[in-house]
Amino acid sequence: QVQLVESGGGLVETGGSLRLSCRASGRIFSIDVMGWYRQTPGEERELVASINGERRTNYGDSVKGRFTISRDNAKHTIYLQMDSLKREDTAIYYCHTNNLLYYSGDRLQNAFDTWGQGTQVTVSA
């Protein structure tokens, strides 16, 4: 009844920029932490950046100073502005939320540990 819908991935040259978006769809009441993770073949999924309802942010060491996460609570959407992209940023990027409250009928329900379908980011030489 709720899902995370990502957009904005694609192919970009080294040093370029991309902006990812993730919107929570459904009858959303509130969302706790939202974030972006990424994964390459054979590797574990790693945190890129996260942001809570008060817009407190956390970044993975490899993206600090280059990526910026932001949030529009009214639209239940987060954004990831990625600048100075490197080849090693190539990955599938997944949106995630740890706890989301939504209406099911007239009742509030929790959705824990929700993931988007992923969007491919490819940085070429």
Coordinates of N, CA, C and O in Angstrom, one line a residue:
Q1 N 0.8 -1.2 0.0 CA 0.0 0.0 0.0 C 0.9 1.2 0.0 O 0.4 2.4 -0.2
V2 N 2.1 1.1 0.3 CA 3.1 2.2 0.2 C 4.3 1.7 -0.6 O 4.6 0.5 -0.6
Q3 N 4.9 2.6 -1.3 CA 6.1 2.3 -2.0 C 6.9 3.5 -2.2 O 6.5 4.6 -2.1
L4 N 8.2 3.2 -2.4 CA 9.2 4.3 -2.7 C 9.5 4.3 -4.2 O 9.9 3.2 -4.7
V5 N 9.3 5.4 -4.8 CA 9.5 5.5 -6.3 C 10.7 6.4 -6.6 O 10.7 7.6 -6.2
E6 N 11.7 5.8 -7.2 CA 13.0 6.6 -7.4 C 13.0 7.0 -8.9 O 12.4 6.4 -9.8
S7 N 13.7 8.1 -9.1 CA 13.9 8.6 -10.5 C 15.2 9.4 -10.5 O 15.7 9.8 -9.4
G8 N 15.7 9.6 -11.7 CA 16.9 10.5 -11.9 C 18.2 9.8 -12.2 O 19.2 10.5 -12.4
G9 N 18.2 8.5 -12.2 CA 19.5 7.9 -12.5 C 19.8 8.0 -14.0 O 19.0 8.5 -14.8
G10 N 21.0 7.6 -14.4 CA 21.4 7.7 -15.7 C 22.9 7.6 -15.9 O 23.7 7.2 -15.0
L11 N 23.4 8.0 -17.1 CA 24.8 8.0 -17.5 C 25.3 9.4 -17.4 O 24.7 10.3 -18.0
V12 N 26.5 9.6 -16.8 CA 27.1 10.9 -16.7 C 28.6 10.7 -16.8 O 29.2 9.6 -16.4
E13 N 29.3 11.7 -17.3 CA 30.8 11.7 -17.3 C 31.4 12.0 -16.0 O 30.8 12.6 -15.1
T14 N 32.6 11.5 -15.8 CA 33.3 11.8 -14.6 C 33.4 13.3 -14.4 O 33.7 14.1 -15.3
G15 N 33.1 13.8 -13.1 CA 33.1 15.2 -12.8 C 31.7 15.8 -13.0 O 31.5 17.0 -12.5
G16 N 30.8 15.1 -13.6 CA 29.5 15.6 -13.8 C 28.6 15.5 -12.6 O 29.0 15.1 -11.5
S17 N 27.3 15.8 -12.8 CA 26.3 15.8 -11.7 C 25.0 15.1 -12.1 O 24.7 15.0 -13.3
L18 N 24.4 14.6 -11.1 CA 23.0 14.0 -11.3 C 22.2 14.3 -10.0 O 22.8 14.5 -8.9
R19 N 20.9 14.3 -10.2 CA 20.1 14.5 -9.0 C 19.0 13.3 -9.0 O 18.3 13.2 -9.9
L20 N 19.0 12.6 -7.9 CA 18.1 11.5 -7.7 C 16.9 12.0 -6.8 O 17.1 12.9 -6.0
S21 N 15.7 11.5 -7.1 CA 14.6 11.8 -6.3 C 13.9 10.5 -5.8 O 14.0 9.4 -6.5
C22 N 13.3 10.5 -4.7 CA 12.6 9.4 -4.2 C 11.3 9.9 -3.5 O 11.4 10.6 -2.5
R23 N 10.2 9.4 -4.0 CA 8.9 9.8 -3.4 C 8.2 8.7 -2.8 O 8.1 7.6 -3.4
A24 N 7.7 8.8 -1.6 CA 6.9 7.8 -1.0 C 5.5 8.0 -1.4 O 4.9 9.1 -1.2
S25 N 4.9 7.0 -2.0 CA 3.5 7.1 -2.5 C 2.6 6.3 -1.6 O 3.0 5.3 -0.9
G26 N 1.3 6.7 -1.5 CA 0.4 6.0 -0.6 C -0.2 7.1 0.3 O 0.1 8.3 0.1
R27 N -1.0 6.7 1.2 CA -1.7 7.6 2.1 C -0.7 7.8 3.3 O -0.9 7.2 4.4
I28 N 0.3 8.6 3.1 CA 1.4 8.7 4.1 C 1.0 9.7 5.2 O 0.4 10.7 5.0
F29 N 1.3 9.3 6.4 CA 1.1 10.1 7.6 C 2.4 10.8 8.0 O 2.5 12.0 8.2
S30 N 3.4 10.0 8.2 CA 4.7 10.5 8.5 C 5.8 9.5 8.1 O 5.5 8.3 8.0
I31 N 7.0 10.0 8.0 CA 8.2 9.2 7.7 C 9.3 9.6 8.6 O 9.6 10.8 8.8
D32 N 10.0 8.6 9.2 CA 11.1 8.8 10.1 C 12.3 9.1 9.2 O 12.4 10.1 8.5
V33 N 13.3 8.2 9.2 CA 14.5 8.5 8.5 C 14.4 8.0 7.0 O 13.8 6.9 6.8
M34 N 14.8 8.8 6.1 CA 14.9 8.3 4.7 C 16.3 8.4 4.2 O 17.1 9.3 4.7
G35 N 16.7 7.6 3.3 CA 18.0 7.6 2.9 C 18.3 6.9 1.6 O 17.4 6.4 1.0
W36 N 19.5 7.0 1.1 CA 20.0 6.4 -0.1 C 21.1 5.4 0.3 O 22.0 5.8 1.0
Y37 N 21.0 4.3 -0.3 CA 22.1 3.3 -0.3 C 22.5 2.9 -1.7 O 21.7 3.2 -2.7
R38 N 23.6 2.3 -1.9 CA 24.0 1.9 -3.2 C 24.7 0.5 -3.1 O 25.3 0.2 -2.1
Q39 N 24.7 -0.1 -4.3 CA 25.2 -1.5 -4.3 C 25.8 -1.7 -5.7 O 25.2 -1.4 -6.7
T40 N 27.0 -2.4 -5.7 CA 27.6 -2.9 -6.9 C 27.7 -4.4 -6.9 O 27.6 -5.0 -5.8
P41 N 27.8 -5.0 -8.0 CA 27.8 -6.5 -8.0 C 28.9 -7.1 -7.1 O 30.0 -6.7 -7.2
G42 N 28.5 -8.0 -6.3 CA 29.4 -8.7 -5.4 C 29.7 -8.0 -4.1 O 30.5 -8.5 -3.3
E43 N 29.1 -6.8 -4.0 CA 29.4 -6.0 -2.8 C 28.2 -5.8 -2.0 O 27.0 -6.0 -2.5
E44 N 28.3 -5.5 -0.7 CA 27.2 -5.3 0.2 C 26.6 -3.9 -0.1 O 27.4 -3.0 -0.5
R45 N 25.4 -3.7 0.2 CA 24.8 -2.4 0.1 C 25.4 -1.5 1.1 O 25.5 -1.9 2.3
E46 N 25.7 -0.3 0.7 CA 26.3 0.7 1.7 C 25.5 2.0 1.7 O 24.9 2.4 0.8
L47 N 25.6 2.6 2.9 CA 24.9 3.9 3.1 C 25.6 5.0 2.3 O 26.8 5.1 2.3
V48 N 24.8 5.7 1.6 CA 25.3 6.9 0.9 C 25.0 8.2 1.7 O 25.9 8.9 2.1
A49 N 23.7 8.3 2.1 CA 23.3 9.5 2.9 C 21.9 9.2 3.5 O 21.1 8.5 2.9
S50 N 21.6 9.8 4.6 CA 20.3 9.7 5.2 C 19.9 11.0 5.8 O 20.8 11.9 6.1
I51 N 18.6 11.2 6.0 CA 18.1 12.4 6.6 C 16.8 12.1 7.4 O 16.0 11.3 7.0
N52 N 16.7 12.7 8.6 CA 15.5 12.4 9.4 C 14.5 13.5 9.2 O 14.7 14.5 8.5
G53 N 13.4 13.4 10.0 CA 12.3 14.4 9.9 C 12.7 15.8 10.2 O 12.1 16.7 9.7
E54 N 13.7 15.9 11.1 CA 14.2 17.3 11.4 C 15.3 17.7 10.5 O 16.0 18.7 10.7
R55 N 15.6 16.9 9.4 CA 16.6 17.3 8.4 C 18.0 17.1 8.9 O 18.9 17.8 8.4
R56 N 18.2 16.3 9.9 CA 19.5 16.0 10.4 C 20.1 15.0 9.4 O 19.4 13.9 9.1
T57 N 21.3 15.2 8.9 CA 21.8 14.4 7.8 C 23.0 13.5 8.3 O 23.7 13.9 9.3
N58 N 23.3 12.5 7.5 CA 24.4 11.6 7.8 C 24.9 11.1 6.4 O 24.1 10.8 5.5
Y59 N 26.2 11.1 6.2 CA 26.8 10.8 4.9 C 27.8 9.7 5.1 O 28.6 9.6 6.1
G60 N 27.9 8.9 4.0 CA 29.0 7.9 3.9 C 30.3 8.7 3.7 O 30.3 9.7 3.0
D61 N 31.4 8.2 4.2 CA 32.7 8.9 4.1 C 33.1 9.2 2.6 O 33.7 10.2 2.3
S62 N 32.8 8.3 1.7 CA 33.2 8.4 0.3 C 32.5 9.5 -0.4 O 32.9 9.9 -1.5
V63 N 31.4 10.0 0.1 CA 30.6 11.0 -0.6 C 30.6 12.3 0.1 O 30.0 13.3 -0.5
K64 N 31.1 12.4 1.2 CA 31.1 13.7 2.0 C 31.7 14.8 1.2 O 32.8 14.6 0.6
G65 N 31.1 15.9 1.1 CA 31.6 17.1 0.4 C 31.2 17.1 -1.1 O 31.4 18.1 -1.8
R66 N 30.7 16.0 -1.6 CA 30.3 15.9 -3.0 C 28.8 15.7 -3.2 O 28.2 16.2 -4.1
F67 N 28.1 15.0 -2.3 CA 26.7 14.7 -2.3 C 26.0 15.5 -1.3 O 26.5 15.7 -0.2
T68 N 24.7 15.9 -1.6 CA 23.9 16.6 -0.7 C 22.5 15.9 -0.7 O 21.9 15.8 -1.7
I69 N 22.0 15.5 0.5 CA 20.7 15.0 0.6 C 19.8 16.1 1.2 O 20.2 16.9 2.0
S70 N 18.5 16.1 0.7 CA 17.6 17.1 1.2 C 16.2 16.4 1.2 O 16.0 15.3 0.6
R71 N 15.3 17.1 1.8 CA 14.0 16.4 2.0 C 12.9 17.5 1.9 O 13.0 18.6 2.4
D72 N 11.8 17.1 1.3 CA 10.5 17.9 1.3 C 9.5 17.1 2.0 O 8.9 16.1 1.4
N73 N 9.2 17.4 3.3 CA 8.3 16.6 4.1 C 6.8 16.6 3.5 O 6.1 15.7 3.6
A74 N 6.5 17.8 3.0 CA 5.1 17.9 2.4 C 4.9 17.0 1.2 O 3.8 16.5 1.0
K75 N 5.9 16.8 0.5 CA 5.8 15.9 -0.7 C 6.3 14.5 -0.4 O 6.3 13.6 -1.3
H76 N 6.7 14.2 0.8 CA 7.2 12.9 1.2 C 8.3 12.4 0.2 O 8.4 11.3 -0.3
T77 N 9.2 13.4 -0.1 CA 10.2 13.2 -1.1 C 11.6 13.5 -0.6 O 11.7 14.5 0.2
I78 N 12.6 12.8 -0.9 CA 14.0 13.1 -0.7 C 14.7 13.3 -2.0 O 14.3 12.7 -3.0
Y79 N 15.8 14.0 -2.0 CA 16.6 14.2 -3.1 C 18.1 14.0 -2.8 O 18.5 14.1 -1.6
L80 N 18.8 13.5 -3.8 CA 20.2 13.4 -3.6 C 20.9 14.1 -4.8 O 20.9 13.6 -5.9
Q81 N 21.5 15.2 -4.4 CA 22.3 15.9 -5.4 C 23.7 15.4 -5.4 O 24.4 15.4 -4.4
M82 N 24.2 14.9 -6.5 CA 25.5 14.2 -6.6 C 26.4 15.0 -7.6 O 26.1 15.2 -8.8
D83 N 27.4 15.6 -7.0 CA 28.3 16.5 -7.8 C 29.7 15.8 -7.8 O 30.0 15.0 -7.0
S84 N 30.5 16.3 -8.7 CA 31.9 15.8 -8.8 C 31.9 14.2 -8.8 O 32.7 13.6 -8.1
L85 N 31.1 13.7 -9.7 CA 30.9 12.2 -9.7 C 32.2 11.5 -10.2 O 32.9 12.0 -11.1
K86 N 32.5 10.4 -9.6 CA 33.6 9.6 -9.9 C 33.2 8.2 -10.5 O 32.0 7.8 -10.2
R87 N 34.0 7.5 -11.1 CA 33.7 6.2 -11.7 C 33.3 5.3 -10.5 O 32.4 4.5 -10.7
E88 N 33.9 5.4 -9.4 CA 33.5 4.5 -8.3 C 32.2 4.8 -7.7 O 31.7 4.1 -6.8
D89 N 31.5 5.9 -8.1 CA 30.1 6.1 -7.7 C 29.1 5.3 -8.5 O 27.9 5.3 -8.2
T90 N 29.6 4.6 -9.6 CA 28.7 3.8 -10.4 C 28.2 2.7 -9.5 O 28.9 1.9 -8.9
A91 N 26.8 2.6 -9.5 CA 26.1 1.6 -8.7 C 24.6 1.7 -8.9 O 24.2 2.6 -9.6
I92 N 23.9 0.8 -8.4 CA 22.5 0.9 -8.3 C 22.2 1.6 -7.0 O 22.6 1.2 -5.9
Y93 N 21.4 2.7 -7.0 CA 21.1 3.5 -5.9 C 19.6 3.1 -5.4 O 18.7 3.2 -6.2
Y94 N 19.5 2.8 -4.1 CA 18.2 2.4 -3.6 C 17.8 3.4 -2.5 O 18.6 3.8 -1.7
C95 N 16.5 3.8 -2.6 CA 15.9 4.6 -1.5 C 15.4 3.7 -0.4 O 15.0 2.6 -0.7
H96 N 15.5 4.2 0.8 CA 15.1 3.4 1.9 C 14.5 4.3 3.0 O 14.8 5.4 3.2
T97 N 13.5 3.7 3.7 CA 13.0 4.4 4.9 C 12.9 3.3 6.0 O 12.5 2.2 5.8
N98 N 13.2 3.7 7.3 CA 13.2 2.7 8.4 C 11.8 2.6 9.0 O 11.5 1.5 9.4
N99 N 11.0 3.6 9.0 CA 9.7 3.6 9.6 C 8.8 4.6 8.9 O 9.1 5.8 9.0
L100 N 7.7 4.1 8.4 CA 6.8 5.0 7.7 C 5.4 4.7 8.2 O 5.0 3.5 8.4
L101 N 4.7 5.7 8.6 CA 3.3 5.6 9.1 C 2.3 5.9 7.9 O 2.5 7.0 7.3
Y102 N 1.4 5.1 7.7 CA 0.4 5.4 6.6 C -1.0 4.9 7.0 O -1.2 4.1 7.9
Y103 N -2.0 5.4 6.3 CA -3.3 5.1 6.6 C -3.7 3.8 5.7 O -3.5 3.8 4.5
S104 N -4.2 2.9 6.4 CA -4.9 1.7 5.7 C -6.3 1.7 6.2 O -6.6 1.4 7.3
G105 N -7.2 2.2 5.3 CA -8.6 2.4 5.7 C -8.5 3.7 6.6 O -8.0 4.7 6.2
D106 N -9.0 3.5 7.8 CA -9.0 4.6 8.8 C -8.0 4.3 9.9 O -8.0 5.0 10.9
R107 N -7.1 3.4 9.7 CA -6.2 3.0 10.7 C -4.8 3.3 10.3 O -4.4 3.2 9.1
L108 N -4.0 3.7 11.2 CA -2.6 4.0 11.0 C -1.8 2.7 11.1 O -2.0 1.9 12.0
Q109 N -0.9 2.5 10.1 CA -0.1 1.3 10.1 C 1.4 1.7 9.9 O 1.7 2.7 9.4
N110 N 2.2 0.8 10.4 CA 3.7 1.0 10.3 C 4.2 0.2 9.1 O 3.7 -0.9 8.9
A111 N 5.1 0.8 8.3 CA 5.8 0.0 7.3 C 7.3 0.2 7.7 O 7.8 1.3 7.6
F112 N 7.9 -0.9 8.1 CA 9.3 -0.9 8.5 C 10.2 -1.3 7.4 O 9.8 -2.2 6.6
D113 N 11.4 -0.7 7.3 CA 12.4 -1.2 6.4 C 11.9 -1.3 5.0 O 11.9 -2.4 4.4
T114 N 11.5 -0.2 4.4 CA 10.9 -0.2 3.0 C 12.0 0.2 2.0 O 12.7 1.2 2.3
W115 N 12.1 -0.5 0.9 CA 13.1 -0.2 -0.1 C 12.4 0.2 -1.4 O 11.4 -0.4 -1.8
G116 N 13.1 1.0 -2.2 CA 12.7 1.3 -3.6 C 13.2 0.2 -4.5 O 14.0 -0.7 -4.1
Q117 N 12.9 0.4 -5.8 CA 13.3 -0.7 -6.7 C 14.7 -0.4 -7.2 O 15.3 -1.4 -7.8
G118 N 15.3 0.7 -7.0 CA 16.6 1.0 -7.4 C 16.7 1.7 -8.7 O 15.9 1.6 -9.6
T119 N 17.7 2.6 -8.8 CA 18.0 3.3 -10.1 C 19.5 3.3 -10.4 O 20.3 3.4 -9.5
Q120 N 19.8 3.0 -11.6 CA 21.2 2.8 -12.0 C 21.8 4.2 -12.2 O 21.3 5.0 -12.9
V121 N 23.0 4.3 -11.6 CA 23.9 5.5 -11.9 C 25.2 5.0 -12.5 O 25.8 4.1 -11.8
T122 N 25.5 5.4 -13.6 CA 26.8 5.0 -14.3 C 27.6 6.2 -14.6 O 27.1 7.2 -15.2
V123 N 28.8 6.2 -14.1 CA 29.8 7.3 -14.3 C 30.9 6.8 -15.3 O 31.6 5.9 -14.9
S124 N 31.0 7.5 -16.4 CA 31.9 7.0 -17.4 C 33.2 7.8 -17.3 O 33.2 8.9 -16.7
A125 N 34.3 7.3 -17.9 CA 35.6 8.0 -17.9 C 35.5 9.3 -18.7 O 34.8 9.4 -19.6

